[in-house]
Structure formats: C-alpha cells, structure tokens
Amino acid sequence: MIKYILGIFAAIILGVLSWLVYLYLNLRFEIDELVNYKPPLTTQFYDKNGELVANIFEKENRVYVDYEDIPPRVIEALLAIEDTQFFEHSGVNLDAISRALIKDIKAGKLVEGASTLTQQLVKTLLLTREKKIMRKIKEALLSIRVEQVLTKEEILERYLNQVYFGHGYFGIRTAALGYFKKELYELSLKEIAILVGLPKAPSFYDPTRNLKFSLARANQVVNRLKTLGWINETEFQAAIDSTPEVYNQTLTKNKAPYVVDYAFKELKKSIPNIKEEGYIINLTIDLKAQEIAREALNLSYNNILKRDQYFKDQAYKGLEVFPISLIEEQESFTKTLNGGLITIESKTGKILSMVGGIDYKESSFNRVIQSKRQPGSAVKPFIYQQALDLGYSPATMIADISRTYEFDDEETKKANENKTITTEDIAKAQGDTSVDEEALDEETTKKRWQPKNYEENYKGLISFREALVHSRNLATINLVNDIGIDVIYKGLKSYGLDEMPFDLSITLGSFGISPIDLSQAYSMFSNGGIQVKPYIVNSITNRYKQTVNFEPEEKFITTPEQSYLMTTILKDVVKEGTGRMADVEGIEIAGKTGTTNNNIDAWFCGFTPTLQTVVWFGNDDNKPMRKSETGGRSSGPAFAYFYKNYLKIHPEMKREFSKPADVKTTTINGKKEYYTETSKLPVIKTQLLENNQVQF
C-alpha cells in the first residue's frame, strides 16, 4: 500500500514536472514581445533652439531612455525598495516567496507579493495583474525564461521604460520630465525616491494629487538606502529634509498649437504612425519669436476692437435706447474678427513663427494655412515686377486717370435668352418710341466697371514708383492695359498665384490666396528674385537615431538687380506711402499693404534684409470691417510690434539691404532713383543736368 501511494505521488510529481517543462519550453514565443521590445513612444517637437514645443502620442505618453543614460543612483533606489537581490536571483526570489507564503497561509489568502523586478515586468507587459495561482506559476516561468535571454541591464532598461508612474507618464524619464521638468541626471535623491516609489500605487502616490503620501513613500526609499549603507548620513538627512517642487503639467505641453497641428498634418502624409514611433522632430520655429508674433497679433486685434467700439459709442451718443441691430453687429464683429501671421527666413523659407488665429482654444482653424482671402493691393508688386522685367523703370511715367470698362453680363444674357419681350414694351417703359434693336440688345447684356483710387481722385501722369508707393488703382490698371492682360495673367501664374479670373479685376487682387502661399510668392522680393517655399521641419530622427534633414525648395524668378529695384520702391511704401505704420526705427523695411473692397481683408506683407512677415486681419464670415481698417492700419502695427521686439532678442540682425553692384543710381527731380541695364531710365522729355542729375 505504501509503495502504491508513493508510486501515485511520484507519478503526480512527474506529471507536474513534465507539464512545467512543457510549459517552460513553449514560453519562448510568449516572451517575444519583451525580448524584441518596441513600446509605443511619444513623438516630440523641438524649436530651432532645442526647446520642447509639444509631445504627441496615441495612448501612452512615453519618452525612452537607454540604460547607459540612467544614473546609478536611480538603479540603487529602485533596487533598494523593490528588489534588493535583483543581481543575484534568476528571475524568481525563493527567499522572498517563502516569506510571503507564510504570511499568505496565516491570512488564508494572498496578501503579500514576492515579485522580483523581472516578474513585475513580465506581469506588466505579458500578463494580467490578477492574483491567481496559475497566473503566478506562469509569471515565474516566464521570468526565469526572460533572465536566460536578456541581461540584467536589458531587463532594467525595459522595466524603467515600461512601468506606469502615474499622471499619464509611462517610463521614468517621462515622469522626471513631467513632475520635475528635469532629465534623470538632474534629479535630487528625494526626487529619485519619489519616482521609484510610484510603481507600487502610481495613482495614489501621484505627487500632484497626494504630495503628503508621496513624500512619505519617498522617505521609505531613503530610509531603505540608509539601512543598506548605500547612502551616508549627510545624504540621508538632506533627502529627508527636502521637499521638491512638483509641476502639474499637461501631457502634450503644447506651446504652439497652430504650428504643431500644421507640422503634424504635413508629416502624417508620409508617416502614418507618427504618434507612436518616438520621432524627434526639430522645427524651424523659434518659440521666442512665436510668442512675440502671438502678442503682435493680439495687440492689433484688440486695437481694432477698441476702434470699433469707439465708433459705436459715437453712434450711440444722444440715444436713450441702443438699437438692437447695433448691439448684434458689435457682438458678431467680436466673434468673427480674426487674424494670422507668418514669418519666414527670406533665404531659406524656414518658418520662424506662425500664428493661425487669435485664440486656438476658440478656433483651431489655421487661417495662415487654410484660409483663402483676397489680397487686394498686396498683389500689385507682382504686376510692377513684371513691368520692370519688361523694361519699365521706377521713373517711367504712367497714367493715373479714370476709365470705364464694359464687359458681358452673362447672367443678364442668359435671362434674356429665356424671356420673350418686345422692343415696344421696353420703349414704353423708357418713354421712347424709337428704339434701335441692336443697341438695345448690346445695352442689356453689358455691364460697366469704373474702378477708383482709394482716395477717389486721380493725378494724371505719375511715376511708376509713386503709383506703387501710394497704391494707385487707376495707374495700375492702366499699366496692365499697356502691357496686356494676357501677359500679366501668365506672369502671375508663374509666380504661383492661382485660381485667378482672366480679367482686369486681378489687378486689384480679386482672387483667394492663403497667407502662407502669399508668403511664398513674396519671397521673390525678399530673397533677391528667388522664391523659396516655406517649410516648418528642419529634421526628423527616428527611434533608431537615424536622421533625415530637410532642405529649401527654390525657384528662380528674376535677377537680384531687378528684384532690388522693387525693394527700393517697397521701402518707400513703408517710409512715405500706405505702409508707414509698419515702420521700425533702426532697421530698413520694405513692404506692401493690401485692402480689399469694403475693407473685408487687411494685409501687410513686408520684409527686412533677412526676414519676411505676412499679416492678415478680417472677419471669418467675410463681413466688412470699418472703412478705417486698411491694411496699413490694421496689419501694419502688428508687423512693427513683431520686429521692434524681435530686434531686442536679436540685435545682431542685418539692418540694411545690400545693393547689387550692377544697380545704378541717379537723381531725378531732387530724389535718388535706381535703374539697371534692363530697366533703363526714360529718355523722352528729360534734360541731363550737372552731377548726373535728370530732370523731367
């Protein structure tokens, strides 16, 4: 009987051992995720100076750290509180298990764990957290298997990157950056103790929620280090007495949401899993410049609202009851008024700052990228550049006179085709019994367009320079007529201006364009005749430290000499023309205003010797602003504010434009004028005076 019982017992033992061996041998497939560890990582955006702009991630916010970058003190603190014998056991600590088993038997249930760091890692990554015997057996076997495949250092690296540290932080480096705004090597002993104490109960010990309990847990870590003799009395006392500053930050830490949204959308086209691969994306923007741009846009926005309120206050004077229509108009204007600003490096197209609206929280719609608005007179420099390249000079005289243009009214024409009406009927209505049928047909299908200057006057013959400096509509239209609308149209298309009507209205900017596209087009002036495409990503580095750099895209438009002629005119726009409110003392600025019909859009497009900025204001619903809100008044001050303050942080900026050697100068009617071999001075009705001066 004894032999029989022993035989059965031996068979059971053998069966259990066989099952365990079978289970163990088949675990190699289950630990593959841990051996070939590739966790989802947070992608980080940095500005040109290496300052963090934002984090983006799908589900887990994790910033990876290699083992060699983990300070020894972090390892010591972790082992002291979690697994002192880590470097001695083979994945399972039998001494700890026996101690825990005795406590469990006394309690009649599982009350204390004896998990090693390896077991904790296995449980976190491969198993559930439920306390069941079968799960514990599998956990132990998996841990033993892992220890045979990975080194202790590899296990620690995976543990410290995988474990949850509360507050949405996965991995110890993520937690250090989040709670303390520090890299691991910058942490104090008390800060390290807080972090390694978190995995036991990350939500409960979260220092942003329960600082008192978090500090108590940290003191346990410090005491354990002292007991083990791993720190001295001085270190112990300093750590016990300290209370670190803890930051309650958002997980994304997004300091430039319009910028990050744009960069993300551009990159996602070629990197679908961008939120999970831990890319380091170095942007072209400067966060300091970004903040100045935001302030500039808000300043002008508030000033527009103040002016609007002032005019309404004047309208309310003497009224006992405010008209509902005026109140509703004010509320609507406040809600829909918005703006955008983009600054690029003229030579490269790198976007230095981009603000797509007044308040991202109110509207994430990026007006710099997504909004297409009419440029108004901001289109004129492109027309005048074509004229310069065709041989006109800044001193050429052009006609600033009124003309009336007739064109087919297609809607009326179609209506007449579908309606039967006699000439006698029309004659009776007009009180005229003799009607010319051909003249009547032509009259009823024609429309008249009689453009005006903003000042509603005209000056006769004026110089090419004066026409652009003072944004004379009539002179510009007459110039286009002289050159030919087909030539101008093709030229504008070659500059990247699309979706234009094929008629004279393009002379006054009657087509839609986004600020970023207008910025690209304007770079032909700020970059000496070469257009550059604005871009926002300098480089991308993946989790394997492989880097891709981005380079400027260029397009030749005209020569530096011809472009410089335009720069001299646009400098005058700022000094004495419509752009005076954009002027900044101590630096040369060239630019052009743009104001559309009924003051729906207000632009200023300008540049210094190294940077270019485009500013736009208007209502999102395309309703008019006040007539006083021109490009110069609404957008010019935002431009000026940006450069005044940018100069304070970058006083080394180049201050003056460089004149190409082949650009010649003379004096005409007492003023300096510029010309080139292509754009020669006019010779008709001129008189050469002393000192190479020309007088008309």
XYZ file of C-alpha atoms in Angstrom:
696
model
C 0.000 0.000 0.000
C 2.840 2.398 0.889
C 4.605 1.567 -2.361
C 1.342 2.143 -4.237
C 0.817 5.518 -2.608
C 4.428 6.516 -3.238
C 4.069 5.448 -6.852
C 0.974 7.568 -7.315
C 2.667 10.514 -5.626
C 5.757 10.097 -7.808
C 3.575 9.936 -10.902
C 1.838 13.131 -9.896
C 5.159 14.840 -9.229
C 6.497 13.591 -12.541
C 3.369 14.753 -14.330
C 3.527 18.197 -12.784
C 7.217 18.485 -13.600
C 6.591 17.331 -17.161
C 3.801 19.883 -17.520
C 6.039 22.617 -16.151
C 8.884 21.624 -18.503
C 6.473 21.588 -21.459
C 5.055 24.939 -20.418
C 8.523 26.390 -19.947
C 9.801 25.199 -23.325
C 6.847 26.802 -25.089
C 7.315 30.184 -23.417
C 9.890 31.371 -25.942
C 7.076 32.583 -28.197
C 5.286 34.396 -25.376
C 8.307 36.446 -24.338
C 8.976 37.661 -27.873
C 7.259 40.989 -27.143
C 9.607 41.517 -24.211
C 12.780 40.347 -25.939
C 12.105 42.418 -29.068
C 10.870 45.316 -27.010
C 9.340 48.075 -29.098
C 6.897 50.087 -26.991
C 4.797 52.951 -28.356
C 6.813 56.142 -27.894
C 5.870 59.799 -27.697
C 6.875 61.957 -30.640
C 8.437 65.230 -29.546
C 8.628 68.569 -31.345
C 11.501 70.963 -30.583
C 12.122 74.518 -31.755
C 15.304 75.617 -33.544
C 16.988 76.264 -30.173
C 16.245 72.800 -28.762
C 13.335 73.870 -26.552
C 10.432 71.439 -26.297
C 7.383 72.661 -28.205
C 4.993 69.733 -27.762
C 4.504 65.998 -27.223
C 2.090 63.933 -29.282
C 1.161 60.295 -28.622
C -1.618 57.822 -29.334
C -2.327 56.103 -25.994
C 0.832 56.010 -23.868
C 2.987 59.051 -23.178
C 6.478 57.529 -23.093
C 9.901 59.164 -23.632
C 12.505 56.421 -23.909
C 15.821 56.300 -22.017
C 18.708 53.934 -22.754
C 20.283 52.050 -19.862
C 23.589 53.895 -20.158
C 21.740 57.172 -19.631
C 20.130 56.030 -16.369
C 22.113 57.358 -13.364
C 23.389 54.651 -10.949
C 21.554 56.351 -8.078
C 18.227 55.684 -9.845
C 19.095 51.967 -10.122
C 20.167 51.819 -6.469
C 16.981 53.480 -5.229
C 14.789 51.193 -7.324
C 16.520 48.020 -6.157
C 16.521 49.190 -2.522
C 12.722 49.466 -2.386
C 11.656 46.823 -4.929
C 14.257 44.046 -5.369
C 17.477 44.246 -3.347
C 18.744 40.886 -4.602
C 17.988 41.633 -8.257
C 21.524 40.973 -9.461
C 21.694 37.661 -7.541
C 18.474 35.809 -8.411
C 17.487 34.192 -11.697
C 14.151 35.844 -12.117
C 12.445 34.427 -9.017
C 13.480 35.148 -5.417
C 12.764 31.972 -3.424
C 13.568 33.582 -0.062
C 11.038 36.333 -0.691
C 8.482 33.767 -1.870
C 8.837 31.697 1.297
C 8.370 34.761 3.490
C 5.302 35.854 1.544
C 3.910 32.296 1.550
C 3.972 32.118 5.361
C 2.049 35.429 5.583
C -0.459 34.232 2.982
C -1.087 30.966 4.879
C -1.621 32.843 8.128
C -4.095 35.189 6.447
C -5.822 32.441 4.500
C -5.475 34.390 1.248
C -2.929 36.150 -0.981
C -1.958 39.281 0.943
C 1.701 39.859 0.088
C 3.598 39.541 -3.144
C 7.189 38.491 -3.575
C 7.633 39.566 -7.158
C 11.072 40.447 -8.452
C 11.528 43.302 -10.910
C 11.635 40.700 -13.670
C 8.303 39.279 -12.538
C 6.796 42.755 -12.317
C 7.944 43.459 -15.864
C 6.506 40.169 -17.124
C 3.222 40.842 -15.360
C 3.022 44.406 -16.710
C 3.851 43.596 -20.313
C 2.729 39.987 -20.850
C 0.142 39.057 -18.215
C -2.758 40.411 -16.209
C -2.482 41.736 -12.650
C -4.975 39.273 -11.137
C -3.780 37.239 -8.115
C -4.333 33.611 -9.211
C -2.091 30.576 -8.722
C -1.915 29.685 -12.430
C -1.007 33.242 -13.347
C 1.712 33.288 -10.683
C 3.156 29.996 -11.952
C 3.245 31.281 -15.493
C 4.751 34.553 -14.291
C 7.562 32.713 -12.503
C 8.338 30.514 -15.500
C 8.288 33.461 -17.876
C 10.606 35.405 -15.575
C 13.119 32.557 -15.454
C 12.983 32.326 -19.256
C 13.463 36.093 -19.643
C 16.520 36.045 -17.371
C 18.120 33.444 -19.659
C 17.549 35.536 -22.761
C 18.141 39.094 -21.541
C 20.899 40.609 -19.419
C 20.103 42.243 -16.106
C 20.794 45.645 -17.659
C 18.368 44.955 -20.515
C 15.683 43.925 -18.029
C 16.178 47.122 -16.009
C 16.038 49.244 -19.148
C 12.754 47.653 -20.183
C 11.299 47.919 -16.679
C 12.109 51.616 -16.253
C 10.659 52.416 -19.687
C 7.544 50.249 -19.461
C 6.186 50.820 -15.950
C 3.461 53.391 -15.271
C 4.445 56.264 -12.967
C 1.080 57.986 -12.655
C -0.327 61.209 -14.170
C -0.236 59.714 -17.672
C 3.531 59.140 -17.544
C 4.889 55.826 -18.824
C 8.570 55.306 -18.078
C 10.819 57.007 -15.559
C 12.247 59.619 -17.932
C 8.739 60.740 -18.900
C 7.890 61.058 -15.205
C 11.063 63.044 -14.423
C 10.335 65.488 -17.239
C 6.686 65.729 -16.240
C 6.825 66.007 -12.456
C 10.108 67.908 -12.121
C 10.941 69.328 -15.603
C 14.320 67.613 -15.318
C 16.327 64.957 -17.093
C 17.265 61.946 -14.944
C 20.823 63.137 -14.360
C 19.475 66.408 -12.915
C 17.312 64.790 -10.214
C 17.988 65.082 -6.486
C 17.957 61.997 -4.242
C 14.499 62.931 -2.915
C 13.120 63.352 -6.440
C 14.543 59.950 -7.405
C 12.970 58.438 -4.303
C 9.571 59.894 -5.221
C 9.793 58.373 -8.704
C 10.906 54.855 -7.749
C 8.207 54.783 -5.076
C 5.428 55.374 -7.610
C 5.067 51.976 -9.394
C 3.608 50.318 -6.268
C 0.491 52.559 -6.451
C 1.017 55.224 -9.133
C -2.327 56.997 -8.819
C -2.299 57.045 -5.025
C 1.294 58.260 -4.767
C 0.975 60.797 -7.624
C 2.719 63.863 -6.100
C 0.433 66.267 -7.950
C -2.560 64.750 -6.164
C -1.249 63.364 -2.853
C 2.058 65.052 -2.107
C 1.962 64.111 1.598
C 1.701 60.368 0.873
C 4.175 60.634 -1.997
C 6.775 62.194 0.322
C 6.133 59.538 2.962
C 6.697 56.803 0.378
C 9.871 58.575 -0.798
C 11.153 58.675 2.788
C 10.711 54.893 2.945
C 13.006 54.636 -0.058
C 15.567 56.955 1.532
C 15.465 55.015 4.817
C 15.965 51.741 2.957
C 19.019 53.189 1.182
C 20.426 54.247 4.548
C 19.762 50.828 6.082
C 21.587 49.124 3.222
C 24.515 51.514 3.641
C 24.159 52.846 0.108
C 23.997 56.488 1.256
C 25.741 58.278 4.114
C 24.216 60.240 6.987
C 24.630 63.608 5.266
C 22.875 62.412 2.106
C 20.187 60.758 4.199
C 19.387 63.856 6.250
C 19.414 66.193 3.226
C 16.984 63.937 1.393
C 14.641 63.532 4.379
C 14.508 67.303 4.941
C 13.871 68.291 1.318
C 10.547 68.862 -0.411
C 10.985 69.123 -4.200
C 8.869 71.395 -6.384
C 6.355 69.324 -8.317
C 4.734 70.515 -11.573
C 1.219 69.618 -12.631
C 1.658 69.835 -16.395
C -0.462 68.878 -19.341
C 0.799 65.785 -21.115
C 1.229 67.427 -24.511
C 2.856 70.635 -23.170
C 1.858 72.267 -26.451
C 3.333 75.775 -26.598
C 2.497 76.460 -30.261
C -0.662 74.540 -31.229
C -1.112 76.083 -34.692
C 2.492 75.199 -35.529
C 2.267 71.641 -34.196
C -1.040 70.975 -35.967
C 0.443 72.080 -39.289
C 3.678 70.114 -38.849
C 1.752 67.020 -37.769
C -0.615 67.132 -40.759
C 2.281 67.595 -43.172
C 4.300 64.718 -41.695
C 1.363 62.341 -41.329
C 1.074 62.217 -45.124
C 4.297 60.183 -45.248
C 4.456 58.859 -41.645
C 1.034 57.393 -40.731
C 2.190 56.059 -37.323
C 3.918 59.279 -36.304
C 2.207 59.353 -32.884
C 3.678 56.006 -31.778
C 7.219 55.904 -33.109
C 9.004 58.358 -30.841
C 10.288 60.706 -33.521
C 12.338 63.718 -32.552
C 11.127 66.489 -34.851
C 13.233 69.612 -34.967
C 11.113 72.513 -36.181
C 12.256 75.710 -37.840
C 10.326 77.942 -35.454
C 11.774 79.982 -32.613
C 9.492 79.843 -29.559
C 10.537 83.338 -28.500
C 9.631 84.688 -31.923
C 6.409 82.683 -31.776
C 5.423 84.377 -28.529
C 6.216 87.823 -29.961
C 4.100 87.020 -33.017
C 1.196 85.966 -30.817
C 1.471 89.195 -28.823
C 1.671 91.255 -32.021
C -1.470 89.695 -33.463
C -3.410 90.114 -30.223
C -2.309 93.741 -29.870
C -3.663 94.688 -33.288
C -6.775 92.593 -32.718
C -7.576 94.456 -29.502
C -6.879 97.827 -31.122
C -9.293 97.041 -33.956
C -11.974 96.151 -31.417
C -11.285 99.342 -29.455
C -11.643 101.468 -32.582
C -14.836 99.678 -33.495
C -16.214 100.259 -30.007
C -15.242 103.928 -30.164
C -17.179 104.476 -33.389
C -20.176 102.657 -31.970
C -20.015 104.773 -28.816
C -20.116 107.849 -31.012
C -23.131 106.444 -32.824
C -24.873 105.745 -29.501
C -24.448 109.301 -28.228
C -27.777 111.011 -27.665
C -29.720 107.750 -27.946
C -31.830 106.783 -24.949
C -32.243 103.226 -26.265
C -29.476 101.387 -28.114
C -30.646 99.897 -31.419
C -30.684 96.098 -31.269
C -29.093 95.958 -34.719
C -26.012 97.853 -33.489
C -25.652 95.638 -30.423
C -25.938 92.469 -32.501
C -23.450 93.876 -35.009
C -20.929 94.519 -32.221
C -21.309 91.001 -30.796
C -20.986 89.444 -34.244
C -17.901 91.519 -35.074
C -16.173 90.490 -31.835
C -16.818 86.808 -32.520
C -15.786 86.725 -36.160
C -12.822 89.126 -36.275
C -9.583 87.197 -36.575
C -6.094 87.311 -37.981
C -2.973 85.413 -38.929
C 0.772 85.994 -39.049
C 3.656 84.093 -40.611
C 7.365 84.956 -40.562
C 9.989 83.144 -42.631
C 13.713 83.370 -43.195
C 13.986 85.034 -46.588
C 16.919 82.941 -47.833
C 15.638 79.527 -46.805
C 11.868 79.680 -46.360
C 12.163 78.316 -42.813
C 9.075 79.339 -40.852
C 10.226 81.283 -37.800
C 6.764 81.948 -36.388
C 3.198 81.153 -37.377
C 0.024 82.153 -35.557
C -3.099 80.882 -37.270
C -5.650 82.782 -35.193
C -6.299 84.908 -32.137
C -7.246 82.050 -29.802
C -6.587 78.381 -30.594
C -8.960 77.259 -27.835
C -11.794 79.146 -29.531
C -10.872 78.029 -33.042
C -8.194 75.579 -34.218
C -8.776 76.683 -37.817
C -5.376 77.844 -39.085
C -6.005 80.950 -41.137
C -2.387 81.128 -42.296
C -2.694 77.723 -43.980
C -6.367 77.028 -44.611
C -7.977 80.397 -45.274
C -8.023 81.824 -48.804
C -8.640 85.573 -48.803
C -8.415 88.249 -51.458
C -5.009 90.010 -51.331
C -6.267 93.327 -52.680
C -3.440 95.749 -53.468
C -0.894 93.355 -51.968
C -0.851 91.783 -55.444
C 0.442 94.957 -57.108
C 4.192 94.384 -56.562
C 3.944 91.268 -58.746
C 2.436 93.292 -61.572
C 5.034 96.025 -61.221
C 7.857 93.459 -61.097
C 6.681 92.100 -64.430
C 6.762 95.619 -65.820
C 10.302 96.158 -64.504
C 11.462 92.915 -66.099
C 9.872 94.035 -69.381
C 11.948 97.242 -69.394
C 9.929 99.715 -67.349
C 11.882 101.623 -64.727
C 10.863 103.170 -61.398
C 10.990 106.543 -63.172
C 8.700 105.587 -66.064
C 5.610 107.797 -66.249
C 2.195 106.086 -66.282
C -1.348 107.424 -66.470
C -3.367 107.754 -63.286
C -6.664 108.531 -64.997
C -10.178 107.133 -64.832
C -11.587 104.753 -67.422
C -14.871 102.904 -67.772
C -14.776 99.270 -68.846
C -17.655 97.358 -70.404
C -17.974 93.586 -70.204
C -20.581 90.962 -70.925
C -23.104 90.310 -68.189
C -23.570 86.582 -68.646
C -26.447 86.342 -66.155
C -28.474 89.023 -67.927
C -27.629 87.473 -71.259
C -28.935 84.072 -70.156
C -32.067 85.628 -68.640
C -32.837 87.452 -71.892
C -32.443 84.242 -73.848
C -35.177 82.637 -71.736
C -37.575 85.590 -71.787
C -39.736 86.976 -74.602
C -40.078 90.756 -74.576
C -40.817 93.197 -77.366
C -38.862 96.340 -78.131
C -42.112 98.279 -77.952
C -42.624 97.149 -74.344
C -39.198 98.388 -73.391
C -39.655 101.611 -75.324
C -42.888 102.372 -73.496
C -41.238 101.721 -70.172
C -38.474 104.162 -71.107
C -40.768 106.768 -72.640
C -39.085 106.408 -76.040
C -40.985 105.280 -79.149
C -37.943 104.917 -81.429
C -35.699 102.014 -80.444
C -32.540 100.653 -82.047
C -32.894 96.890 -81.527
C -29.162 96.122 -81.920
C -28.198 98.845 -79.440
C -30.862 97.588 -77.032
C -29.570 94.017 -77.140
C -25.997 95.184 -76.559
C -27.023 97.543 -73.727
C -28.998 94.914 -71.834
C -26.161 92.352 -71.894
C -23.326 94.698 -70.895
C -22.057 95.789 -67.510
C -19.861 98.745 -66.723
C -16.895 98.729 -64.332
C -15.444 102.047 -63.282
C -12.606 101.431 -60.774
C -11.442 104.193 -58.421
C -8.421 105.056 -56.356
C -8.831 104.637 -52.615
C -8.624 108.445 -52.269
C -11.291 108.764 -55.021
C -9.133 111.132 -57.103
C -6.608 110.880 -59.933
C -3.361 112.681 -60.692
C -2.802 112.344 -64.392
C 0.758 111.306 -65.219
C 2.719 109.961 -62.263
C 5.904 107.972 -61.926
C 5.951 104.197 -61.750
C 7.400 104.474 -58.228
C 4.734 106.863 -56.968
C 1.957 104.704 -58.401
C 3.040 101.722 -56.309
C 4.142 103.659 -53.217
C 0.671 105.194 -52.911
C -1.123 102.107 -54.270
C -2.889 103.930 -57.105
C -5.523 101.599 -58.559
C -6.102 103.538 -61.762
C -2.426 103.805 -62.612
C -2.016 100.055 -62.015
C -4.969 99.176 -64.238
C -3.644 101.420 -66.982
C -0.213 99.769 -66.645
C -1.828 96.350 -67.045
C -3.689 97.579 -70.118
C -0.435 98.817 -71.615
C 1.331 95.507 -71.026
C -1.639 93.280 -71.833
C -3.882 91.288 -69.522
C -2.712 88.010 -71.075
C 0.939 88.788 -70.285
C 0.129 89.836 -66.712
C -2.048 86.773 -66.168
C 0.675 84.376 -67.302
C 3.222 86.209 -65.184
C 1.126 85.991 -62.038
C 0.560 82.284 -62.677
C 4.320 81.770 -62.981
C 4.749 83.405 -59.568
C 2.460 80.794 -58.024
C -0.739 82.883 -57.871
C -3.552 80.525 -58.885
C -7.333 80.424 -59.189
C -7.487 83.886 -60.756
C -10.174 85.219 -63.100
C -8.923 86.173 -66.535
C -9.913 89.826 -66.378
C -8.708 93.207 -65.153
C -10.026 92.618 -61.635
C -6.910 90.551 -60.864
C -5.091 93.885 -60.928
C -6.777 94.646 -57.611
C -6.348 91.163 -56.161
C -9.797 89.708 -56.823
C -8.874 86.105 -56.088
C -8.290 83.981 -52.997
C -4.896 83.073 -51.580
C -3.695 81.838 -48.191
C -1.144 83.830 -46.183
C 1.413 81.016 -46.478
C 1.072 80.937 -50.264
C 1.295 84.711 -50.449
C 4.379 84.476 -48.252
C 5.956 82.073 -50.714
C 5.154 84.380 -53.599
C 6.537 87.451 -51.781
C 9.849 85.701 -51.146
C 10.834 86.611 -54.712
C 11.196 90.180 -53.428
C 12.792 89.446 -50.052
C 15.201 86.857 -51.482
C 16.645 88.714 -54.425
C 14.477 87.273 -57.183
C 14.399 83.660 -55.968
C 11.223 82.239 -54.480
C 11.519 79.811 -51.573
C 8.811 77.509 -50.319
C 8.006 77.999 -46.618
C 8.643 74.878 -44.558
C 8.469 74.069 -40.863
C 10.504 70.884 -40.244
C 14.304 71.035 -40.069
C 14.931 67.355 -39.402
C 13.367 64.128 -38.166
C 15.153 61.483 -36.083
C 13.552 58.067 -35.515
C 13.878 55.744 -32.501
C 16.962 54.161 -34.075
C 18.780 57.519 -34.185
C 18.504 57.778 -37.987
C 18.032 61.373 -39.146
C 16.520 62.947 -42.261
C 17.236 66.631 -42.932
C 15.009 68.918 -44.992
C 16.347 71.416 -47.494
C 14.875 74.593 -49.054
C 12.973 74.431 -52.348
C 13.885 77.317 -54.653
C 12.552 78.765 -57.898
C 14.283 81.426 -59.977
C 12.012 84.351 -60.876
C 14.210 87.338 -61.740
C 17.695 88.719 -61.200
C 18.894 90.274 -57.929
C 19.232 93.606 -59.721
C 15.628 93.676 -60.905
C 14.389 92.476 -57.535
C 16.353 95.224 -55.786
C 14.535 97.869 -57.851
C 11.288 96.583 -56.370
C 12.811 96.601 -52.877
C 13.646 100.300 -53.208
C 10.023 101.043 -54.119
C 8.609 98.926 -51.291
C 10.952 100.695 -48.859
C 9.274 103.936 -49.901
C 5.857 102.337 -49.293
C 6.869 101.992 -45.645
C 8.652 105.331 -45.336
C 6.160 107.589 -47.098
C 3.327 105.512 -48.520
C 0.490 103.333 -47.294
C 2.713 101.216 -45.037
C 4.007 103.910 -42.697
C 2.531 102.236 -39.609
C 4.776 99.226 -40.213
C 7.978 101.267 -39.980
C 10.506 100.357 -37.270
C 13.355 102.578 -36.207
C 16.837 101.168 -36.683
C 16.154 98.711 -39.493
C 15.202 99.009 -43.166
C 11.784 97.604 -44.019
C 10.121 97.108 -47.368
C 6.525 96.033 -47.821
C 3.096 96.490 -49.291
C -0.367 96.954 -47.852
C -3.482 95.279 -49.175
C -7.093 96.315 -48.559
C -9.997 94.729 -50.410
C -13.387 96.186 -51.313
C -15.441 97.246 -48.284
C -12.416 96.581 -46.059
C -13.139 92.874 -45.894
C -9.442 91.952 -45.844
C -6.496 93.923 -44.483
C -2.926 92.803 -45.252
C 0.626 93.873 -44.707
C 3.359 91.901 -46.474
C 6.820 93.121 -45.576
C 10.439 92.148 -45.147
C 13.761 93.179 -43.652
C 17.184 92.215 -45.068
C 16.818 88.706 -43.558
C 13.201 88.018 -42.576
C 9.757 88.309 -44.164
C 6.372 88.594 -42.446
C 2.814 88.464 -43.769
C -0.029 89.709 -41.549
C -3.743 89.419 -42.298
C -6.885 90.613 -40.500
C -10.528 90.197 -41.379
C -13.814 88.620 -40.339
C -14.146 84.857 -40.659
C -17.606 85.324 -42.170
C -16.252 87.759 -44.810
C -18.246 90.669 -43.467
C -16.674 94.123 -43.896
C -14.642 95.804 -41.200
C -14.860 99.565 -40.734
C -13.632 101.682 -43.629
C -10.764 102.902 -41.455
C -9.443 99.336 -41.127
C -6.994 99.300 -44.012
C -4.023 97.007 -44.413
C -1.721 99.731 -43.167
C -3.753 100.489 -40.063
C -4.915 97.000 -39.081
C -1.935 94.815 -40.003
C 0.929 97.318 -40.147
C 1.182 97.799 -36.351
C 1.324 94.028 -35.772
C 4.255 93.839 -38.188
C 6.001 96.737 -36.431
C 5.455 95.238 -32.964
C 6.951 91.949 -34.078
C 10.167 93.497 -35.408
C 10.616 96.006 -32.583
C 10.583 93.175 -30.093
C 12.435 90.658 -32.246
C 15.280 93.147 -32.537
C 15.532 93.177 -28.740
C 16.363 89.475 -28.620
C 18.335 89.508 -31.889
C 20.178 92.835 -32.059
C 22.694 91.205 -34.410
C 20.127 91.204 -37.242
C 21.259 92.700 -40.511
C 19.779 96.203 -40.658
C 20.266 97.411 -44.259
C 19.543 95.960 -47.685
C 22.566 95.275 -49.900
C 22.552 96.956 -53.317
C 23.814 94.743 -56.151
C 26.832 96.251 -57.911
C 25.056 96.485 -61.283
C 22.228 98.632 -59.930
C 22.974 102.252 -60.797
C 21.692 105.423 -59.191
C 20.962 108.963 -60.301
C 18.949 111.904 -59.041
C 15.666 112.850 -60.661
C 13.827 115.976 -59.567
C 15.941 116.064 -56.441
C 15.338 112.432 -55.445
C 17.575 109.385 -55.765
C 16.429 106.920 -58.379
C 17.652 103.459 -59.329
C 17.975 101.758 -62.702
C 19.577 98.763 -64.390
C 20.538 97.602 -67.871
C 17.086 96.066 -68.206
C 15.158 98.915 -66.589
C 16.780 101.948 -68.150
C 15.821 105.494 -67.314
C 13.220 107.095 -69.590
C 14.861 109.446 -72.111
C 11.854 111.258 -73.543
C 11.382 114.846 -72.379
C 14.315 114.717 -69.992
C 17.231 117.034 -69.521
C 20.676 115.951 -68.284
C 21.905 118.361 -65.655
C 25.152 118.688 -63.702
C 26.263 115.906 -61.323
C 24.475 113.225 -63.347
C 21.039 114.545 -62.384
C 17.993 114.129 -64.582
C 15.027 116.448 -64.649
C 11.686 115.904 -66.454
